[in-house]
PDB file of N, CA and C and ligand atoms in Angstrom:
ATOM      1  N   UNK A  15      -5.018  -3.045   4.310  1.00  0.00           N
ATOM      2  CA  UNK A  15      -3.953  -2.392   3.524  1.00  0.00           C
ATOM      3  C   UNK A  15      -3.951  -2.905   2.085  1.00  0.00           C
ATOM      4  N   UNK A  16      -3.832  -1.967   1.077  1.00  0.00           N
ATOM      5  CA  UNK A  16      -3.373  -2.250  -0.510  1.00  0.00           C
ATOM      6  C   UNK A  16      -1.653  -2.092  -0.558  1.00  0.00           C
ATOM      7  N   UNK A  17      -1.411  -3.206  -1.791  1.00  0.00           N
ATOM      8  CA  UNK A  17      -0.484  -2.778  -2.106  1.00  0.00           C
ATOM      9  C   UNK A  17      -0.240  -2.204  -3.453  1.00  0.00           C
ATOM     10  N   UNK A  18       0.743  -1.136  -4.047  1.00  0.00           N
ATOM     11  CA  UNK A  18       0.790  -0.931  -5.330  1.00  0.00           C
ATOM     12  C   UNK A  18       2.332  -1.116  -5.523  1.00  0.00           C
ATOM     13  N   UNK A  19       2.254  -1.924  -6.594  1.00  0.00           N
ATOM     14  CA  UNK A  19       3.894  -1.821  -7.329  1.00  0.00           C
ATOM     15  C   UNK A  19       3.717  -0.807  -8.543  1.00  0.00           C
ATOM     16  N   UNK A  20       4.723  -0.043  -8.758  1.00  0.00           N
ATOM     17  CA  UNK A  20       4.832   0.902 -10.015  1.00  0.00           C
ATOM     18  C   UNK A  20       6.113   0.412 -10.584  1.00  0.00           C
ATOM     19  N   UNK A  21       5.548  -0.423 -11.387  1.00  0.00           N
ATOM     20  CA  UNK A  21       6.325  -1.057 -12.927  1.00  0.00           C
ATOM     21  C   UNK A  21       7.192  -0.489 -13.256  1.00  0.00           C
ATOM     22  N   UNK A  22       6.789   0.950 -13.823  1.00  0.00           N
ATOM     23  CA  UNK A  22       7.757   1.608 -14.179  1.00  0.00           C
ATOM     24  C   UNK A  22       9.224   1.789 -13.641  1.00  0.00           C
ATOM     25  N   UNK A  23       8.933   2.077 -12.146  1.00  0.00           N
ATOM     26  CA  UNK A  23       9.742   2.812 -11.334  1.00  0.00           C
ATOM     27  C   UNK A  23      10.822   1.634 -10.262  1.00  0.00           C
ATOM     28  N   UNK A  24       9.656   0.429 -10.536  1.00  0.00           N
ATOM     29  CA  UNK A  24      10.237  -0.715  -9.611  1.00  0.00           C
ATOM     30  C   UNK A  24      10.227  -0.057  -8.257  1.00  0.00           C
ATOM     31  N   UNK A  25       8.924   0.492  -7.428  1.00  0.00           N
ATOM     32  CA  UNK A  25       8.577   0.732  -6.444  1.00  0.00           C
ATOM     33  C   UNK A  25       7.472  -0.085  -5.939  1.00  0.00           C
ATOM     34  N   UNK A  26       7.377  -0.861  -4.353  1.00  0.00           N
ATOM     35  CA  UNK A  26       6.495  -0.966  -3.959  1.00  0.00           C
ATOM     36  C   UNK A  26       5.983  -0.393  -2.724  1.00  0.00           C
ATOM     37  N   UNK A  27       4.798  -0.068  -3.042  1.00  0.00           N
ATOM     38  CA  UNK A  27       4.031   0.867  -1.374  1.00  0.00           C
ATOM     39  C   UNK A  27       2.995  -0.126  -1.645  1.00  0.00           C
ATOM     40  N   UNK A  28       2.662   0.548   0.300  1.00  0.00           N
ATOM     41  CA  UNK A  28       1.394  -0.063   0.869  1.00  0.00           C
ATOM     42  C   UNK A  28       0.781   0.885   1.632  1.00  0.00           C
ATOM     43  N   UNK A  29      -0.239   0.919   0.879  1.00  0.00           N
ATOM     44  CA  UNK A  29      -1.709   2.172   1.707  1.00  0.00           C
ATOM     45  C   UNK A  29      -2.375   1.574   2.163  1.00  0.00           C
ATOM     46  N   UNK A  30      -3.311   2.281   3.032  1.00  0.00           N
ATOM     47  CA  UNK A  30      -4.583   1.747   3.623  1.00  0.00           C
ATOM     48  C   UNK A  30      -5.485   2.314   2.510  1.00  0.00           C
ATOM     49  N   UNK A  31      -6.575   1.178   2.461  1.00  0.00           N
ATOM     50  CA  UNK A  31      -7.583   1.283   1.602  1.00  0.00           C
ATOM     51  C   UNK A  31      -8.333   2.034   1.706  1.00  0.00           C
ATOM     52  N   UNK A  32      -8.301   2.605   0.458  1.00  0.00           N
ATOM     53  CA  UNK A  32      -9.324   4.138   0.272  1.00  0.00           C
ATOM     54  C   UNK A  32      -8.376   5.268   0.122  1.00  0.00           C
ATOM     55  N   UNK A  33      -7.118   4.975  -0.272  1.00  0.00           N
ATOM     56  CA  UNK A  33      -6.234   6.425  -0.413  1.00  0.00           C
ATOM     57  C   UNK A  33      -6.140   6.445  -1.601  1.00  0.00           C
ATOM     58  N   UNK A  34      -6.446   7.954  -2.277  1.00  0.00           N
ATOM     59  CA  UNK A  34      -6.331   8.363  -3.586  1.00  0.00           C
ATOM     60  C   UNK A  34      -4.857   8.365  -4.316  1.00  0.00           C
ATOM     61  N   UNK A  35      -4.477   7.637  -5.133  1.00  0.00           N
ATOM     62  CA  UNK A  35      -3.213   7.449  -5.688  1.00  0.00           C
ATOM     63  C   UNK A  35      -2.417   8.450  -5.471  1.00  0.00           C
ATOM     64  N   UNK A  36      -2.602   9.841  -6.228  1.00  0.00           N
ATOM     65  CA  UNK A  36      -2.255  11.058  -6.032  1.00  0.00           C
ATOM     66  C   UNK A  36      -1.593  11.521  -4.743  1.00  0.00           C
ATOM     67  N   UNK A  37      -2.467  10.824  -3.705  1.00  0.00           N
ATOM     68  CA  UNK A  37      -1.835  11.497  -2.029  1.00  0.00           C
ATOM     69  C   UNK A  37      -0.147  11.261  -1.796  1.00  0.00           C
ATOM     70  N   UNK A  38       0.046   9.637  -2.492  1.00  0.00           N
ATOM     71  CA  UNK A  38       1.405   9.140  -1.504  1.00  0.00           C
ATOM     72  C   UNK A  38       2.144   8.981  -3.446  1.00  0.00           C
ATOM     73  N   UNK A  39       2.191   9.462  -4.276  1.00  0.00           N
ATOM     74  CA  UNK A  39       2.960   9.177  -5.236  1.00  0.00           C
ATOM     75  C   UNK A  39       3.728  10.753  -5.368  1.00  0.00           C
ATOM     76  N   UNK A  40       3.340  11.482  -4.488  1.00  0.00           N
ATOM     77  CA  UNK A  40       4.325  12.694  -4.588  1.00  0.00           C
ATOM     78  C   UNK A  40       5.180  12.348  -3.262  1.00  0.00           C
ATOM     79  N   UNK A  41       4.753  11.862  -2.214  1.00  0.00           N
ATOM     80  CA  UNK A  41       6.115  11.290  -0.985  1.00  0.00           C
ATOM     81  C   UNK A  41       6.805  10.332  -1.107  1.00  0.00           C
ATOM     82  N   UNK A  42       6.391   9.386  -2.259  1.00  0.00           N
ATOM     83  CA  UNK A  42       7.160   8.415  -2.666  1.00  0.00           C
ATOM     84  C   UNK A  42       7.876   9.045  -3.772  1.00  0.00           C
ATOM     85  N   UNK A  43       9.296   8.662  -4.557  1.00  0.00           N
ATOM     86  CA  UNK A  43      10.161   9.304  -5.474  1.00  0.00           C
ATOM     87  C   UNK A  43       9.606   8.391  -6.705  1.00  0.00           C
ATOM     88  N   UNK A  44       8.464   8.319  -7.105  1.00  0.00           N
ATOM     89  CA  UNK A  44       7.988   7.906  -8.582  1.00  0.00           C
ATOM     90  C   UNK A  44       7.846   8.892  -9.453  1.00  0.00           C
ATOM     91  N   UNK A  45       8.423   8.683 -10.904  1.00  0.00           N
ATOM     92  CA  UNK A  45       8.509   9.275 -12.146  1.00  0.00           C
ATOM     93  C   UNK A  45       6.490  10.007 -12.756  1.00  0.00           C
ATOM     94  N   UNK A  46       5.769   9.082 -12.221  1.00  0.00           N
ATOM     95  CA  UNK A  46       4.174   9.452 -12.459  1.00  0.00           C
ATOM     96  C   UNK A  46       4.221  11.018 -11.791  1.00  0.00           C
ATOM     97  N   UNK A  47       3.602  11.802 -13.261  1.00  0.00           N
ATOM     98  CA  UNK A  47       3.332  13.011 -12.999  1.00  0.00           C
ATOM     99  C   UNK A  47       2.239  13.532 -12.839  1.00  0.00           C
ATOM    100  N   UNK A  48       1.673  14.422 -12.331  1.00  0.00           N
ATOM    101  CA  UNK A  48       0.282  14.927 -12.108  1.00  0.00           C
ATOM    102  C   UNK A  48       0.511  16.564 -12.780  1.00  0.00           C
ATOM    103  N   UNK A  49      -0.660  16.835 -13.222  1.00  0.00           N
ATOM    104  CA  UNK A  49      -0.709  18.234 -13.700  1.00  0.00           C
ATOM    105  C   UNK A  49      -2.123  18.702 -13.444  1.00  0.00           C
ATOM    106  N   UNK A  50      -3.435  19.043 -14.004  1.00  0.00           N
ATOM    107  CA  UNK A  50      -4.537  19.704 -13.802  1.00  0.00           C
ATOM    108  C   UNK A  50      -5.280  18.896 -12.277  1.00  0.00           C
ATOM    109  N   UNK A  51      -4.725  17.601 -12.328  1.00  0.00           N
ATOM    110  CA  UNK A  51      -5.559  17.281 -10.591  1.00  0.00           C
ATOM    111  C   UNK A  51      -6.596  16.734 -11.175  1.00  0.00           C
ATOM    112  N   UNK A  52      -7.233  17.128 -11.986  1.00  0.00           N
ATOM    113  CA  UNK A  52      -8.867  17.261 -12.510  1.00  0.00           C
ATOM    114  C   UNK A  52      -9.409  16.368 -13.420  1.00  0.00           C
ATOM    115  N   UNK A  53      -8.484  16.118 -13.724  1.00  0.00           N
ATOM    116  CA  UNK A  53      -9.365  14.772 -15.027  1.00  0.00           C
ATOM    117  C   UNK A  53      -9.294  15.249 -16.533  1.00  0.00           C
ATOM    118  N   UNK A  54      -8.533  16.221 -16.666  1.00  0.00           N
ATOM    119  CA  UNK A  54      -9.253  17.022 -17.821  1.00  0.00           C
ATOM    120  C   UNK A  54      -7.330  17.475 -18.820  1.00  0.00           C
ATOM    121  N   UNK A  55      -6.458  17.204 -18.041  1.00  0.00           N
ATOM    122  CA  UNK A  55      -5.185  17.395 -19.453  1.00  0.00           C
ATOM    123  C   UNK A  55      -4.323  15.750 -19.716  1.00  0.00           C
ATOM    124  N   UNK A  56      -4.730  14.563 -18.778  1.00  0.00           N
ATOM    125  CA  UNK A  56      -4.196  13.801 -19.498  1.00  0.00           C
ATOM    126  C   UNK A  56      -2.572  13.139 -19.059  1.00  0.00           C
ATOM    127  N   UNK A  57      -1.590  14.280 -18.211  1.00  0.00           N
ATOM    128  CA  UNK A  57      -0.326  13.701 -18.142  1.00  0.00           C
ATOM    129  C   UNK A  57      -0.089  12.590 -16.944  1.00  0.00           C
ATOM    130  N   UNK A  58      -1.105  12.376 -15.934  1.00  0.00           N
ATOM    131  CA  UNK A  58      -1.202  11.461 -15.234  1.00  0.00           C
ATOM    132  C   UNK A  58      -1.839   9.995 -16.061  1.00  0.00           C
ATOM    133  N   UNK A  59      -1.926  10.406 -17.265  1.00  0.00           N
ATOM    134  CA  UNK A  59      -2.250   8.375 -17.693  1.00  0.00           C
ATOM    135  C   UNK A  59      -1.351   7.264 -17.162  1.00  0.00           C
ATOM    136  N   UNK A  60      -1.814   6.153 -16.428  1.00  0.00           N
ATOM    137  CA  UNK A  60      -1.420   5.222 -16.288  1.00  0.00           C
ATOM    138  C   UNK A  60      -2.435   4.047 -16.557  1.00  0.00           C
ATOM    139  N   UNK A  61      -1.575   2.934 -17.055  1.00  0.00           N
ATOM    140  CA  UNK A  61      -2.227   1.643 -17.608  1.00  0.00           C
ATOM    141  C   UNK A  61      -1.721   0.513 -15.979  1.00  0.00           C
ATOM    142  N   UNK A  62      -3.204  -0.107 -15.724  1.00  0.00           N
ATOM    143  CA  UNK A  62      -3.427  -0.744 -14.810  1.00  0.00           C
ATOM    144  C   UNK A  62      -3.184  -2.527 -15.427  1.00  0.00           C
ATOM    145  N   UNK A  63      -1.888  -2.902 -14.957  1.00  0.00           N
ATOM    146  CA  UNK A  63      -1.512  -4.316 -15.291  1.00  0.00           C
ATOM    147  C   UNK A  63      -2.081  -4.972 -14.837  1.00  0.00           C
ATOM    148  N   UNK A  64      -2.344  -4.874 -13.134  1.00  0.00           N
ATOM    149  CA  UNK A  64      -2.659  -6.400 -12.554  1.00  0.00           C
ATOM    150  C   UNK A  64      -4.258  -5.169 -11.211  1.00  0.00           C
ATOM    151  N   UNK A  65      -5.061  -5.925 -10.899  1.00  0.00           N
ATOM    152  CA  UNK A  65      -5.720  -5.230 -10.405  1.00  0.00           C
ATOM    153  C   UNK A  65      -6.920  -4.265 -10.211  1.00  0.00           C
ATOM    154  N   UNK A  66      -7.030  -4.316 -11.558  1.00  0.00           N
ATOM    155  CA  UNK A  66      -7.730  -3.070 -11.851  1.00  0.00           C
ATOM    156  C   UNK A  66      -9.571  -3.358 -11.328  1.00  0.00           C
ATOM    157  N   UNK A  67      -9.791  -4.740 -10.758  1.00  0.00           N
ATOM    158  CA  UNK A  67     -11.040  -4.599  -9.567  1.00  0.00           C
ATOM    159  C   UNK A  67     -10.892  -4.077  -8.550  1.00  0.00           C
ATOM    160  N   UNK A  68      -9.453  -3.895  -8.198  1.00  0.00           N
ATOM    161  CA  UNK A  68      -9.320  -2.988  -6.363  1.00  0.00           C
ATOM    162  C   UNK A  68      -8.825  -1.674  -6.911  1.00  0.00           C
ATOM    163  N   UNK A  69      -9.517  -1.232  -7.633  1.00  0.00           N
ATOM    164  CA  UNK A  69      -9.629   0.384  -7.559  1.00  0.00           C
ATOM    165  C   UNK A  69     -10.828   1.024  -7.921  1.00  0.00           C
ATOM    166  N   UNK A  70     -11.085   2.206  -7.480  1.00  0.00           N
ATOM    167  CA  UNK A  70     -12.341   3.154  -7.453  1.00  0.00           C
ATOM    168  C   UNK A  70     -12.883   3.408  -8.774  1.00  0.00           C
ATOM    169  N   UNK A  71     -14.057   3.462  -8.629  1.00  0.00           N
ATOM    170  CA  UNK A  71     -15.005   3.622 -10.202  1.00  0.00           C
ATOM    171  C   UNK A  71     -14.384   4.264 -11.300  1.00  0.00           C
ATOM    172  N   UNK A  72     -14.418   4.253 -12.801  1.00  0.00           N
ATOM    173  CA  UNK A  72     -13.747   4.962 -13.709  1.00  0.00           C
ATOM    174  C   UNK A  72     -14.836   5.936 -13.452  1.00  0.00           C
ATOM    175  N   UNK A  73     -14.186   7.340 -13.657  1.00  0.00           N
ATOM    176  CA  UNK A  73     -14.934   8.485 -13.449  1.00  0.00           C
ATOM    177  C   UNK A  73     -15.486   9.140 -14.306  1.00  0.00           C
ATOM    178  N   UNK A  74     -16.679  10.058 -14.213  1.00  0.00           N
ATOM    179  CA  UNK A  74     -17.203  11.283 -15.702  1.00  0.00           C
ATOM    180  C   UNK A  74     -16.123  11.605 -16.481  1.00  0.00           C
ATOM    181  N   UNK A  75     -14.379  11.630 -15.967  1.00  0.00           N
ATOM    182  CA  UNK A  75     -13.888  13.128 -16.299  1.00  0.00           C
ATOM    183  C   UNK A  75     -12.967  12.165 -16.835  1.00  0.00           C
ATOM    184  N   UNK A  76     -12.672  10.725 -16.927  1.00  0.00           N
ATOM    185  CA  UNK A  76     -12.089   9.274 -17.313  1.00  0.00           C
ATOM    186  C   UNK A  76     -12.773   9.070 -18.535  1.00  0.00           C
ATOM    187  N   UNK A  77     -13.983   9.059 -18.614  1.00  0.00           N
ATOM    188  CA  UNK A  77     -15.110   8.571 -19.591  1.00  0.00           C
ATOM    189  C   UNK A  77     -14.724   9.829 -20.882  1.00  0.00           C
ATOM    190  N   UNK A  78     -14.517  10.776 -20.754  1.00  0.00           N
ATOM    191  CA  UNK A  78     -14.268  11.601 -21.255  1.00  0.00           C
ATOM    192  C   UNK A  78     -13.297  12.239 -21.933  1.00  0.00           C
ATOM    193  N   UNK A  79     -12.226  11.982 -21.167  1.00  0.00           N
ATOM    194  CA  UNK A  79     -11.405  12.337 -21.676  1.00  0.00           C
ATOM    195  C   UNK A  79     -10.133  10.674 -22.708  1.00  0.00           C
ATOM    196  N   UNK A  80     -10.467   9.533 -21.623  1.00  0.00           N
ATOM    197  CA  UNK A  80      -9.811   8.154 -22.393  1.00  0.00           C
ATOM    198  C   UNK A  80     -10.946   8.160 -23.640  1.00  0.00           C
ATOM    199  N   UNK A  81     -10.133   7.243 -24.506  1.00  0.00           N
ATOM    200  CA  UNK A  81     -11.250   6.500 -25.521  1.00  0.00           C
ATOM    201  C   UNK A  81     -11.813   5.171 -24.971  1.00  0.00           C
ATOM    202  N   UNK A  82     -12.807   4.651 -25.488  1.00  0.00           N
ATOM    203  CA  UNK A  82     -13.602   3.884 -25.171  1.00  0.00           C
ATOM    204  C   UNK A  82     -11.911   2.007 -24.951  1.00  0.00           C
ATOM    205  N   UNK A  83     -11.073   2.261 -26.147  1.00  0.00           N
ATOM    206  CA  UNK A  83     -10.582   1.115 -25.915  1.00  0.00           C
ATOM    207  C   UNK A  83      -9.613   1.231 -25.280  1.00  0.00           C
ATOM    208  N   UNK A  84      -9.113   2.824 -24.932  1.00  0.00           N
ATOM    209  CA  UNK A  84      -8.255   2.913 -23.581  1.00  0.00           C
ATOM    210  C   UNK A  84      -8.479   2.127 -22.530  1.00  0.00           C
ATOM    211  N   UNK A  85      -9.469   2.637 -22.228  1.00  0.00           N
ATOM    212  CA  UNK A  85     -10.275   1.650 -20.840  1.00  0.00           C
ATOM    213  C   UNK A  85     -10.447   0.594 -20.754  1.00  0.00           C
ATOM    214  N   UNK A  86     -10.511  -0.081 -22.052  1.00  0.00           N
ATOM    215  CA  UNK A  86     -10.379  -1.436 -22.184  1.00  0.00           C
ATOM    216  C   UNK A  86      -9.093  -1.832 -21.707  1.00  0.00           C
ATOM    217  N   UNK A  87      -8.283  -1.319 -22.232  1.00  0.00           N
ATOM    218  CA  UNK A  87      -7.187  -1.790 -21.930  1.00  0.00           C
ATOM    219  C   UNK A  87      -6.611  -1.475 -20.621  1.00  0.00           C
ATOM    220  N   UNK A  88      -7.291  -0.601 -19.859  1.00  0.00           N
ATOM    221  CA  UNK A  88      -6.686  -0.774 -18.011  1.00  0.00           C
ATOM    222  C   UNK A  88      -6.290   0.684 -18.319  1.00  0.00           C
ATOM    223  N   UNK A  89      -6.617   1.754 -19.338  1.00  0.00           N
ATOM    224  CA  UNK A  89      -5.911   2.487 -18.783  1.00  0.00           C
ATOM    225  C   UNK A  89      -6.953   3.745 -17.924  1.00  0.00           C
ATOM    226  N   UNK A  90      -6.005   4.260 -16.887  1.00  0.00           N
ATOM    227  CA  UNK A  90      -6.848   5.204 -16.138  1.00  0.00           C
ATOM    228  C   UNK A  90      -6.244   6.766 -16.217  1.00  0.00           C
ATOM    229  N   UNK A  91      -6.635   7.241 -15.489  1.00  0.00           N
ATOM    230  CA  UNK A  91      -6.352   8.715 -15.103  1.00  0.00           C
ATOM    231  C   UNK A  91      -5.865   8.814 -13.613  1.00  0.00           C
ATOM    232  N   UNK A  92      -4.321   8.820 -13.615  1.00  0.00           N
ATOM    233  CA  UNK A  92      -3.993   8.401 -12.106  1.00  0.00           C
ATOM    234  C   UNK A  92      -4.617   9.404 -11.066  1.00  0.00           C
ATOM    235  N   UNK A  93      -4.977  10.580 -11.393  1.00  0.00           N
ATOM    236  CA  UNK A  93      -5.383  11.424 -10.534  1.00  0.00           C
ATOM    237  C   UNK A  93      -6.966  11.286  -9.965  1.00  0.00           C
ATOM    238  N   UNK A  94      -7.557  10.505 -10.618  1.00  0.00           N
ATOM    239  CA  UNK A  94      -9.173  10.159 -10.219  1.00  0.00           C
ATOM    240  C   UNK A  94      -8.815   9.287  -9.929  1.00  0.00           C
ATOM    241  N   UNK A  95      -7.921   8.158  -9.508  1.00  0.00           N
ATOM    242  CA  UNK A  95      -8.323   6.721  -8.737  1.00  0.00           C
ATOM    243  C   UNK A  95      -7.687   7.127  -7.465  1.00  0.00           C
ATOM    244  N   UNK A  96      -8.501   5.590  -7.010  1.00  0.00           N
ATOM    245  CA  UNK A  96      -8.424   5.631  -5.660  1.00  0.00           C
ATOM    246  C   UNK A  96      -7.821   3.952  -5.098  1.00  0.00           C
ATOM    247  N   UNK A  97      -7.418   4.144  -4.395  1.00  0.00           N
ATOM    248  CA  UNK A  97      -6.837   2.246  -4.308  1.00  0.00           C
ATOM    249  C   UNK A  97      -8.153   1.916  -2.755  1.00  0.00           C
ATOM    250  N   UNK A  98      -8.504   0.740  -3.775  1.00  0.00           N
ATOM    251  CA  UNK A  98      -9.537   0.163  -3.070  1.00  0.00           C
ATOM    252  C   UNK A  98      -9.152  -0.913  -1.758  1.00  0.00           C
ATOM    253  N   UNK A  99      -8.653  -1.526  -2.669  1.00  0.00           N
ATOM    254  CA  UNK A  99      -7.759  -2.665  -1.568  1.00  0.00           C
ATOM    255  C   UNK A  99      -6.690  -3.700  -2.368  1.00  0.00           C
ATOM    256  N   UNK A 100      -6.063  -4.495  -1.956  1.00  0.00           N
ATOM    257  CA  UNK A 100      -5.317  -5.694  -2.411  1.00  0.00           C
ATOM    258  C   UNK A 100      -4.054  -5.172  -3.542  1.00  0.00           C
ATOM    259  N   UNK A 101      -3.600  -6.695  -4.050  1.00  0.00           N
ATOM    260  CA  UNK A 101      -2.636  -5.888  -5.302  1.00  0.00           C
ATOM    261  C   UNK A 101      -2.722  -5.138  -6.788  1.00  0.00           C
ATOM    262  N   UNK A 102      -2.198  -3.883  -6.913  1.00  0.00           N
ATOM    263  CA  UNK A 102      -2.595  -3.392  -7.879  1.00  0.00           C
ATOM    264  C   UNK A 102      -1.146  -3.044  -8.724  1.00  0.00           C
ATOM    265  N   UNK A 103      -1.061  -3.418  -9.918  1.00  0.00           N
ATOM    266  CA  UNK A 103       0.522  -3.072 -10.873  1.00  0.00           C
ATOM    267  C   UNK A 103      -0.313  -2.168 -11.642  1.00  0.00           C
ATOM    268  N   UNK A 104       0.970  -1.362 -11.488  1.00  0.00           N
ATOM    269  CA  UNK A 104       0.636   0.156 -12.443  1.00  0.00           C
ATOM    270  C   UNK A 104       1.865   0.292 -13.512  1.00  0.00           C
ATOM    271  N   UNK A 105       1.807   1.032 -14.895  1.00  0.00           N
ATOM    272  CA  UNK A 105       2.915   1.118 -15.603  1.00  0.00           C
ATOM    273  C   UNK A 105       2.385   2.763 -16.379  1.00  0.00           C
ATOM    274  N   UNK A 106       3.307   3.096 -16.244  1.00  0.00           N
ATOM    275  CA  UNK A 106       2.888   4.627 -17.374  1.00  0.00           C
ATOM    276  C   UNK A 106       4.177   4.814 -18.434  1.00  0.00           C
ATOM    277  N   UNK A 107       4.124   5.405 -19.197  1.00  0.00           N
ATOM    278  CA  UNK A 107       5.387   6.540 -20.084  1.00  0.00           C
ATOM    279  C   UNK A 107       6.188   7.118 -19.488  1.00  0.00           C
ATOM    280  N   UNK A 108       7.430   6.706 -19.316  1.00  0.00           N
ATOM    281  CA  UNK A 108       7.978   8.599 -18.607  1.00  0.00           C
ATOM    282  C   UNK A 108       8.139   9.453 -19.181  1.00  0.00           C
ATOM    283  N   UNK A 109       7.905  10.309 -18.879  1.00  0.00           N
ATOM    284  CA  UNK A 109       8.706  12.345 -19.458  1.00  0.00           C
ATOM    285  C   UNK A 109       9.504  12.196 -19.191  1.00  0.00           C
ATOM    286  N   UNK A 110       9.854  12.575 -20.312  1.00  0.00           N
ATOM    287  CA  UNK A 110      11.935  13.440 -20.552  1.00  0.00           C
ATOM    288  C   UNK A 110      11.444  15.022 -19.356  1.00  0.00           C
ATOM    289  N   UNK A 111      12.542  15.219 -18.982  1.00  0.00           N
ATOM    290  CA  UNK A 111      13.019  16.275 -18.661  1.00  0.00           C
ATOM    291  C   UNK A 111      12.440  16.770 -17.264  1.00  0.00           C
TER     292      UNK A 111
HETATM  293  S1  LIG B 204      -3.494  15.331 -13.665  1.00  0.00           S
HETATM  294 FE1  LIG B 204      -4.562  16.089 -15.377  1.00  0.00          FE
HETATM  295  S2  LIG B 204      -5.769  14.429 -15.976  1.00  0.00           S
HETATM  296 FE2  LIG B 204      -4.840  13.730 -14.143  1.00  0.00          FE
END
């Protein structure tokens, strides 16, 4: 099992390893939004605090669309990761409205 705390939201879950973020952040009541699914508009950015070795490869559609010192700095595309294992802190922006 992984665990993820969301910073933002002051939520903690626990998945089994290998579940795509995306699956359990719409059954859980977190503020992280998803829109294209795909990698490609951006409103799922989240910056990875603590963790960011127990999660799944940065992706083509990550590489592409972050800048090079985004990534430096932990940030991902919540909709392409995947929780690998152990503890992972997440923090994003919220949307108004
Ligand atoms: S939901 Fe569009 S980039 Fe992740």
């Amino acid at each position: 099992m992984a665990k993820v705390f969301f910073k933002t939201d002051n939520v903690t879950h626990e998945v089994e390893d290998g579940t795509p973020l995306m699956d359990f952040c719409e059954e859980l009541d977190v503020s992280l939004s998803f829109g294209c699914t795909e990698g490609t508009c951006g409103v799922c950015e989240v910056t990875v605090i603590k963790g960011r070795e127990n999660l799944s490869r940065i992706t083509e559609e990550e590489k592409d669309y972050l800048l090079e010192e985004d990534l430096e700095d932990g940030m991902r595309l919540g909709c392409q990761v995947k929780i690998r294992k152990g503890d992972i802190t997440l923090k994003w922006k919220k949307v108004k409205g």
